[in-house]
Short mmCIF file of C-alpha atoms in Angstrom, two decimals:
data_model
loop_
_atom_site.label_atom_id
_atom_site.label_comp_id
_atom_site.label_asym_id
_atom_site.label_seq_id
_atom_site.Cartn_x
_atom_site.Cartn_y
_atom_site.Cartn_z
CA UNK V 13 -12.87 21.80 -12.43
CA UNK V 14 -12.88 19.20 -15.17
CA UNK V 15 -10.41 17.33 -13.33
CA UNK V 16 -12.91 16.92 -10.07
CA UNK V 17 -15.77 16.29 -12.40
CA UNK V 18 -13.79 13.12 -13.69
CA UNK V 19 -12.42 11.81 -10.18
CA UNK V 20 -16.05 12.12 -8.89
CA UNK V 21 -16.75 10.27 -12.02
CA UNK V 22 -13.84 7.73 -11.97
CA UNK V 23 -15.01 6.84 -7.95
CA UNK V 24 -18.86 6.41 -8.95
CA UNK V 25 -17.47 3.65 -11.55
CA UNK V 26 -14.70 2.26 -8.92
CA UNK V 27 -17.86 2.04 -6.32
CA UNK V 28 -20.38 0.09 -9.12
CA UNK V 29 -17.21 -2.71 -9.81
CA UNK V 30 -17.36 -5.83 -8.28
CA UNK V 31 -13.74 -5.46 -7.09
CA UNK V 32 -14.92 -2.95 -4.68
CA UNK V 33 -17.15 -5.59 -3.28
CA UNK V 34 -14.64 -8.05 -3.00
CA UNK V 35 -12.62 -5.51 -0.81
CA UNK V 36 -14.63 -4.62 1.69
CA UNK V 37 -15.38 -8.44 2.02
CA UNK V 38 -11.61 -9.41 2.75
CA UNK V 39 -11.83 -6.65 4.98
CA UNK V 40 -14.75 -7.78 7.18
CA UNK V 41 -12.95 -11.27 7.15
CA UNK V 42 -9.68 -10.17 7.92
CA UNK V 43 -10.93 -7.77 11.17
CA UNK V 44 -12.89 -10.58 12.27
CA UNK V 45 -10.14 -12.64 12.32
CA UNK V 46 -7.74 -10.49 13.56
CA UNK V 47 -9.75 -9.87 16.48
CA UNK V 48 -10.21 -13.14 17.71
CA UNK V 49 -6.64 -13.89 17.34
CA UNK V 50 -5.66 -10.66 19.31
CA UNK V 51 -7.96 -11.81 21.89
CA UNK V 52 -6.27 -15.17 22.23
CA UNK V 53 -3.26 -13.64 23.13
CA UNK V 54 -3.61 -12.62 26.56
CA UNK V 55 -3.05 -15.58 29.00
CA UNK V 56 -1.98 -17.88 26.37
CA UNK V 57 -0.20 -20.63 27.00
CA UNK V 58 3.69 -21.17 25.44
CA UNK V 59 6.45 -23.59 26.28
CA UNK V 60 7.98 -20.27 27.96
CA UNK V 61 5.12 -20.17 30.39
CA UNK V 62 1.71 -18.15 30.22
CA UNK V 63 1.79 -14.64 28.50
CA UNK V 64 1.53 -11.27 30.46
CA UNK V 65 -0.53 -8.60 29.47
CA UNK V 66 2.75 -6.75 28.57
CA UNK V 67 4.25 -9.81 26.53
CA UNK V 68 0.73 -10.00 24.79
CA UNK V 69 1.05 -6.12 23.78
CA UNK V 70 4.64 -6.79 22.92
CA UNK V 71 3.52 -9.83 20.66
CA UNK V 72 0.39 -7.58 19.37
CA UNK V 73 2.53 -4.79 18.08
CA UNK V 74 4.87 -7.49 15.89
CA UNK V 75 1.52 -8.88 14.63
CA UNK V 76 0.38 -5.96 13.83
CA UNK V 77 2.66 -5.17 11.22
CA UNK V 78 1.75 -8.46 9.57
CA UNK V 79 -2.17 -7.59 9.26
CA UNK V 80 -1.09 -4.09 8.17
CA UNK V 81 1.03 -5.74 5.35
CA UNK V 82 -2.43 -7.70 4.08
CA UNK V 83 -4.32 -4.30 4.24
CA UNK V 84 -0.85 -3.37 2.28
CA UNK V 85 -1.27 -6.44 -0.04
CA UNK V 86 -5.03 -5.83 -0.29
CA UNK V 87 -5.02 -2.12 -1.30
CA UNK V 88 -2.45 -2.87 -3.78
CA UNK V 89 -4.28 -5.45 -5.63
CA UNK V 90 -7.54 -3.15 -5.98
CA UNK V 91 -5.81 0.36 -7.56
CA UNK V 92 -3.48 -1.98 -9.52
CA UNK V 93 -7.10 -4.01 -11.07
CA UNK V 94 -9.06 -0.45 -11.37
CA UNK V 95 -6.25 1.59 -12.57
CA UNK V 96 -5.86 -0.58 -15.43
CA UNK V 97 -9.50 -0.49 -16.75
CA UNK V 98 -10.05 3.06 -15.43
CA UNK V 99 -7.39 4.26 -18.40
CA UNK V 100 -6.49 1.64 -21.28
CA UNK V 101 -9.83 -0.38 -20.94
CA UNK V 102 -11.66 3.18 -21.61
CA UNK V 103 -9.04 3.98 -24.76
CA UNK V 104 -9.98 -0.09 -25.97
CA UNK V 105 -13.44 0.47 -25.59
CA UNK V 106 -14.05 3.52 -27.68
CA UNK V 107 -15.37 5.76 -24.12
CA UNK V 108 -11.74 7.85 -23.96
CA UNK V 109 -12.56 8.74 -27.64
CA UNK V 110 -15.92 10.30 -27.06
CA UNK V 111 -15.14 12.14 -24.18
CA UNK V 112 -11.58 13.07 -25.46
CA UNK V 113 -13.50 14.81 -28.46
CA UNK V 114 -14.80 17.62 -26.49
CA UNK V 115 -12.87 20.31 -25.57
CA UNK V 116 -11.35 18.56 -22.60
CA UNK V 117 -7.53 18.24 -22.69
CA UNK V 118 -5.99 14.37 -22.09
CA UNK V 119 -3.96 15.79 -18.63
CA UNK V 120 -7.02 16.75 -17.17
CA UNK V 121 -8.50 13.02 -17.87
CA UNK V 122 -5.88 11.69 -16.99
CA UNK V 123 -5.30 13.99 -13.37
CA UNK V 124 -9.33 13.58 -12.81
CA UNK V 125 -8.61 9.58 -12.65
CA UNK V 126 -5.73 9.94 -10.74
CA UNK V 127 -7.55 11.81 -7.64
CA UNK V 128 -10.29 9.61 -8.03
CA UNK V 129 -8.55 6.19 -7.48
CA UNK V 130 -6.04 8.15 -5.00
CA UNK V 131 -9.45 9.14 -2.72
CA UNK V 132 -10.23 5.70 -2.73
CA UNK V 133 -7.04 3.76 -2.34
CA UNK V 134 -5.87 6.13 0.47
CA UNK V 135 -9.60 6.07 1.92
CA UNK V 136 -9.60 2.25 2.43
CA UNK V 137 -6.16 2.46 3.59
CA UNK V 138 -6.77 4.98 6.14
CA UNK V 139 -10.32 3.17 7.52
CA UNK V 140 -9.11 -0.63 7.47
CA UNK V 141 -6.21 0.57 9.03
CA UNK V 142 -7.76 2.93 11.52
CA UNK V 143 -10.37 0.01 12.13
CA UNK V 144 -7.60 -2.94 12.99
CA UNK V 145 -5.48 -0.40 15.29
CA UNK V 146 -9.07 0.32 17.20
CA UNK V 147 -9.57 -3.42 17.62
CA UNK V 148 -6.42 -4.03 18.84
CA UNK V 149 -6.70 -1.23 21.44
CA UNK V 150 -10.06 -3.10 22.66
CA UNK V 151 -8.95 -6.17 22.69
CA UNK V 152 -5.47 -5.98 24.27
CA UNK V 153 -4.36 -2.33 25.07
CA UNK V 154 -1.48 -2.11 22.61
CA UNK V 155 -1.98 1.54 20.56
CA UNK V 156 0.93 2.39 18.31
CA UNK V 157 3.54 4.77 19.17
CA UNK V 158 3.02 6.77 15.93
CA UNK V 159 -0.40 5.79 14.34
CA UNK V 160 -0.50 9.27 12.34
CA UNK V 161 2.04 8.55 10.37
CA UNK V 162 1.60 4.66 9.65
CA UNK V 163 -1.68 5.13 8.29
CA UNK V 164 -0.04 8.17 6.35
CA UNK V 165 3.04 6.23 4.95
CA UNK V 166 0.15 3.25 3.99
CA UNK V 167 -1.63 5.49 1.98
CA UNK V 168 1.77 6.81 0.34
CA UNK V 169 2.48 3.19 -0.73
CA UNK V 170 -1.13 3.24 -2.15
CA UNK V 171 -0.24 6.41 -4.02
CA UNK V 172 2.73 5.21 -5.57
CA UNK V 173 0.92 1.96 -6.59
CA UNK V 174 -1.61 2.93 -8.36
CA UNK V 175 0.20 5.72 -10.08
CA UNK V 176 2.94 3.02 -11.62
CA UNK V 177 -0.38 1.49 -12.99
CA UNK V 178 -1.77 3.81 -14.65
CA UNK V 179 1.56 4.46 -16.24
CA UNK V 180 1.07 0.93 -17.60
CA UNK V 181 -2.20 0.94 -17.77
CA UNK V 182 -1.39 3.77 -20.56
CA UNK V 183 0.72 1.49 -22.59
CA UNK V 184 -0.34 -2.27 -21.91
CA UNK V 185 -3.69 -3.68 -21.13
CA UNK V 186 -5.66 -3.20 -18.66
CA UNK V 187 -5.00 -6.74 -17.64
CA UNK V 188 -1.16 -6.76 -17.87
CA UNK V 189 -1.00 -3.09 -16.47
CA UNK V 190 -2.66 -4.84 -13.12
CA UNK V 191 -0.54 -8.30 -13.29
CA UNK V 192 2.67 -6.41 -13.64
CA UNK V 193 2.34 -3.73 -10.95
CA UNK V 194 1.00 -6.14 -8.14
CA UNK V 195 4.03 -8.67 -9.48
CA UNK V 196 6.44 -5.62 -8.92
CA UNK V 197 5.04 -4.60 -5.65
CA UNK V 198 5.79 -8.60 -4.48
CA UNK V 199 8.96 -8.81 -5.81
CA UNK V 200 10.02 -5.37 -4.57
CA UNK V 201 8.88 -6.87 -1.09
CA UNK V 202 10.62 -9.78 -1.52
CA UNK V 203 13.91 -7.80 -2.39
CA UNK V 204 13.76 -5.77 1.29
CA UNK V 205 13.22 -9.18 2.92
CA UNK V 206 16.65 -10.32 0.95
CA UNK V 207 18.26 -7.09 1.95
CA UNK V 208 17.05 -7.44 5.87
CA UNK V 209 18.39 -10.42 6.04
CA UNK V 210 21.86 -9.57 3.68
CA UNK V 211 22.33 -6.85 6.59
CA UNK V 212 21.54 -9.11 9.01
CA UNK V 213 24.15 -11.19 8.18
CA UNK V 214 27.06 -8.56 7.73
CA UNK V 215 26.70 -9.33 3.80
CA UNK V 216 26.78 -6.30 2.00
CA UNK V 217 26.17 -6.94 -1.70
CA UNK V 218 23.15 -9.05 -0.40
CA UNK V 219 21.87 -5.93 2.03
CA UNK V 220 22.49 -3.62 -1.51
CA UNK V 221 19.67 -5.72 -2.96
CA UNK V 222 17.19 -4.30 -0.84
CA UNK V 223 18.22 -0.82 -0.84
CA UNK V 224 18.36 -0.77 -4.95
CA UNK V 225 14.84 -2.18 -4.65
CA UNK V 226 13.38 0.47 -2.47
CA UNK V 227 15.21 3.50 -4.61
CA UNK V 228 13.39 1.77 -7.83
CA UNK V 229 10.36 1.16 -6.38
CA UNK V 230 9.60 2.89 -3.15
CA UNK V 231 6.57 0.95 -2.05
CA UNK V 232 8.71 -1.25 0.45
CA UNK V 233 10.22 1.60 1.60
CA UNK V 234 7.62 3.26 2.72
CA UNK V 235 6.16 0.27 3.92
CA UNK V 236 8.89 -0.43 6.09
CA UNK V 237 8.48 2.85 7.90
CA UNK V 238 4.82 2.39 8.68
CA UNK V 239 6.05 -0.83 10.16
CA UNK V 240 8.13 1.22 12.27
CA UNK V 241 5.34 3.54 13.49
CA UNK V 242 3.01 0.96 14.09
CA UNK V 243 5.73 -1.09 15.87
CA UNK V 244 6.48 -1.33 19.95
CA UNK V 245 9.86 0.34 20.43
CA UNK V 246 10.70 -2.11 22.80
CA UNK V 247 10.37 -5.20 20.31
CA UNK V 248 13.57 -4.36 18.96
CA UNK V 249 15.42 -4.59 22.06
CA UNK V 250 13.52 -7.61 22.43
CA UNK V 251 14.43 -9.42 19.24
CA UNK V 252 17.87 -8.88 19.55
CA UNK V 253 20.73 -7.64 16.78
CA UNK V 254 19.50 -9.78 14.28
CA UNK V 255 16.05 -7.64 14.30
CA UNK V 256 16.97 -6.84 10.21
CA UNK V 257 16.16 -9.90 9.27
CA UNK V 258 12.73 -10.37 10.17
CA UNK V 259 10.27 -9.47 7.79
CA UNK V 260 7.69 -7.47 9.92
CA UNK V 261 10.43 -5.29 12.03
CA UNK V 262 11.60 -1.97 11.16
CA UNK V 263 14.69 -0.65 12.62
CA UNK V 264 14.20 3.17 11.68
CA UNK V 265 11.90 5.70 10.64
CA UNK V 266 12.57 7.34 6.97
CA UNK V 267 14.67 10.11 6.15
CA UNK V 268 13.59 13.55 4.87
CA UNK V 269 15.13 12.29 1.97
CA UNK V 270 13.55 9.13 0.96
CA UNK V 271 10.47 11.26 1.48
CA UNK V 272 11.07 13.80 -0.59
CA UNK V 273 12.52 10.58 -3.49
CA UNK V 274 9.58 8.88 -2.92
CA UNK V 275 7.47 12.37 -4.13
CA UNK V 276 9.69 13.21 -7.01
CA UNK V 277 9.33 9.45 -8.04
CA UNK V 278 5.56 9.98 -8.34
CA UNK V 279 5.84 13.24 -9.88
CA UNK V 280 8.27 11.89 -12.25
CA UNK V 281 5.86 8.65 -12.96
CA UNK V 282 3.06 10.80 -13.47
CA UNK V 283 4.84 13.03 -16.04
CA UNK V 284 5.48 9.95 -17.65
CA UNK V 285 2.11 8.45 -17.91
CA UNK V 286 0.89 11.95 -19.14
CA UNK V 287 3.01 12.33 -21.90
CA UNK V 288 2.61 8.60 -23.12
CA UNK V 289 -1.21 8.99 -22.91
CA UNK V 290 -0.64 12.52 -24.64
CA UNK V 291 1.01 10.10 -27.80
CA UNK V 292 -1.41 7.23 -27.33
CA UNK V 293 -3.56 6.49 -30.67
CA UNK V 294 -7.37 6.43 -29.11
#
């Protein structure tokens, strides 16, 4: 009970922050845009000749992916800035200490925050996304073969965000906690790219990069299978072997496994963030 009384509480402050703001106004922009560019696509002009209303939906699916990623990018940046001040920024100000001096134990706090900034990260993952594949469908008739679970495996990325920073958040500041958990999220990124295009290649100490990456942090992981449900089967036919390589093309869905890594990972983080804010000096 005390742990719903502080995620209600922790989403009323995430709602009054300017960051919240900010969100929904890259959102607007990024819809807008994205809809006039998907509506561009259909009897456009290329040196191969005018597109088809089946090579637009083929080209839609592929593009997608990339406006998913910036709903991917965007989501990330938000928790990352609200888990940060949601936990340390309470302990610097002096609010943890007042409220931790009732009877109310720290894990409670601490699993009250959580579920609030889950609700909302996973909330504006699910609507953007929901919002985009909607527009998409209006505009040029491509719906994804597996929309369910993209919009599911977004919101696990979310989950796993946020929950590395408030595991810094409880040892850093609330400034570094957000700095160093979006810079991870890139650079994890970054590493599948490297691997995609190690395996690619045939070069398997390069390919190892990515997979390392994803077992460490399993943000671009799971991002990689929404790509895959969001993605026209057909477009890797259409791209040919060397699919890996591109950054916005997935050529499986996850494993049981990686699933079930990816929710011992956050369990384990959690743990982690409960026992240092369990030894943390308020």
């Amino acid at each position: 009970m005390i742990a719903l009384t502080i995620a209600g509480l922790t989403l009323r402050e995430a709602s009054r922050r300017k960051v919240v703001w900010a969100l929904l106004a890259l959102t607007v922009v990024l819809l807008a845009l994205s809809g006039w560019g998907f509506s561009r696509l259909i009897g456009l002009d290329t040196e191969l000749g005018t597109l088809t209303s089946g090579e637009a939906r083929l080209v839609a699916s592929l593009l997608l992916n990339l406006i998913m990623f910036g709903f991917s990018l965007i989501a990330a940046i938000g928790t990352a800035f609200l888990a940060g001040p949601t936990l340390a920024g309470e302990v610097e100000s002096g609010q943890a200490l007042a409220m931790l001096a009732r009877p109310v134990r720290r894990s409670s706090v601490l699993l009250g925050k959580w579920l609030g900034l889950l609700t909302f990260g996973c909330g504006y993952v699910v609507l953007a996304g929901l919002a985009q594949l909607l527009i998409v469908r209006a505009v040029v008739g491509y719906w994804p073969p597996a929309p369910a679970t993209g919009l599911a495996l977004l919101a696990a990325e979310t989950v796993v965000l946020l929950t590395l920073a408030l595991l810094l958040s409880s040892v850093v500041s609330p400034m570094a906690s957000g700095i160093v958990a979006v810079g991870l999220f890139g650079a994890t990124w970054v590493a599948g790219v490297v691997g995609g295009i190690g395996g690619a290649l045939g070069n398997e100490g390069v390919e190892r990069v990515g997979a390392v990456s994803r077992i460490l942090l399993p943000t671009d992981g799971l991002w990689r299978g929404a790509m895959n449900a969001f993605q026209d089967p057909i477009s890797l036919i259409q791209m040919g072997p060397g699919e890996g390589g591109f950054p916005f093309l997935a050529e499986g869905p996850l494993t049981p496994a990686y699933l079930a890594w990816a929710a011992l990972w956050v369990a384990v983080i959690w743990g982690l963030t409960a026992l240092s804010f369990q030894r943390r000096d308020i």
